[in-house]
Amino acid sequence: MKKSFKSVLGVTLLEIMLVLAIAAMIIVMSIRYYQSASTNQKVAATMDNITGVMAAGESFLAATGTLSGISAADLTPYLPGNALPNSPWGGPFTVKAVGANSYSMTVPSVPANACTMLKSLVGQNSKLTPDCSTAGSLTVTVVE
């Protein structure tokens, strides 16, 4: 008896496993890229919001001549929508007076990796002193 092997059609288990492994790697890399891009976008939005609050503080200083006793209510007329911005991670910014020529703003719900990125970006401005020591938030002190 002679067995003849005509062309065998189909794929082997090894080929299927190889395709699944490659697909899994592509999916994992895509998810990591998306998370990184999402964090970078939120950091950029937070920087824009910090710059906007700082500009409102400068406008308030120009109008009143002092930052003593500054509060969120004092800055809202100088901000778009007459309200302090919200953190991209959730929760509104808060502002409180620190001295006659300074105030601090707090950005809530900031993850540790994003706080480190923001701290390095904010620290490039000599008027701003960033602080990530409070868990889950970034506090920026503005000195005019």
Coordinates of C-alpha atoms in Angstrom, one line a residue, residues 17-104:
M17 CA 0.5 30.8 17.6
L18 CA 3.0 32.9 15.8
V19 CA 0.3 35.1 14.3
L20 CA -1.4 35.5 17.7
A21 CA 1.8 36.4 19.4
I22 CA 2.6 39.1 16.8
A23 CA -1.0 40.5 17.1
A24 CA -0.7 40.5 20.9
M25 CA 2.5 42.5 20.7
I26 CA 1.0 45.0 18.3
I27 CA -2.0 45.5 20.6
V28 CA 0.2 46.0 23.7
M29 CA 2.4 48.5 22.0
S30 CA -0.7 50.4 20.7
I31 CA -2.2 50.6 24.2
R32 CA 1.0 51.9 25.7
Y33 CA 1.3 54.5 22.9
Y34 CA -2.3 55.6 23.5
Q35 CA -1.7 55.9 27.3
S36 CA 1.5 57.9 26.8
A37 CA -0.2 60.2 24.2
S38 CA -3.2 60.7 26.5
T39 CA -0.9 61.6 29.4
N40 CA 1.1 64.0 27.3
Q41 CA -2.2 65.7 26.0
K42 CA -3.4 66.1 29.6
V43 CA 0.0 67.6 30.7
A44 CA -0.2 70.1 27.8
A45 CA -3.8 71.0 28.7
T46 CA -2.7 71.5 32.4
M47 CA 0.2 73.7 31.3
D48 CA -2.2 75.8 29.2
N49 CA -4.6 76.1 32.3
I50 CA -1.7 77.1 34.6
T51 CA -0.6 79.8 32.1
G52 CA -4.2 81.1 31.9
V53 CA -4.6 81.3 35.7
M54 CA -1.2 83.0 35.9
A55 CA -2.3 85.6 33.3
A56 CA -5.5 86.2 35.2
G57 CA -3.3 86.7 38.3
E58 CA -1.2 89.3 36.5
S59 CA -4.4 91.1 35.3
F60 CA -5.7 91.1 38.9
L61 CA -2.3 92.5 40.1
A62 CA -2.4 95.2 37.4
A63 CA -6.0 96.2 38.4
T64 CA -5.5 96.2 42.2
G65 CA -1.8 96.6 42.8
T66 CA -1.5 93.7 45.2
L67 CA -2.0 89.9 45.4
S68 CA -2.8 90.0 49.1
G69 CA -5.9 88.1 49.9
I70 CA -6.4 86.8 46.3
S71 CA -8.9 84.1 45.8
A72 CA -10.6 82.1 43.1
A73 CA -13.5 84.6 43.0
D74 CA -11.0 87.4 42.3
L75 CA -9.5 85.7 39.3
T76 CA -12.7 84.4 37.7
P77 CA -13.6 87.7 35.9
Y78 CA -10.2 87.5 34.1
L79 CA -10.7 83.9 33.0
P80 CA -12.7 82.4 30.0
G81 CA -16.1 81.3 31.1
N82 CA -15.7 83.3 34.4
A83 CA -14.5 80.1 36.1
L84 CA -11.3 78.4 37.2
P85 CA -10.3 75.6 34.9
N86 CA -10.7 71.9 35.8
S87 CA -7.9 69.5 36.0
P88 CA -7.9 67.1 33.0
W89 CA -7.8 64.3 35.7
G90 CA -10.8 65.7 37.5
G91 CA -11.6 68.4 40.0
P92 CA -11.3 72.2 39.8
F93 CA -8.1 74.3 40.3
T94 CA -7.9 76.1 43.6
V95 CA -6.2 79.4 44.4
K96 CA -5.2 80.9 47.7
A97 CA -3.1 83.8 48.8
V98 CA 0.4 83.2 50.1
G99 CA 1.6 86.8 50.5
A100 CA 1.4 90.3 49.2
N101 CA 3.1 89.4 46.0
S102 CA 2.4 85.7 45.7
Y103 CA -0.3 83.1 45.5
S104 CA -0.6 79.3 45.0

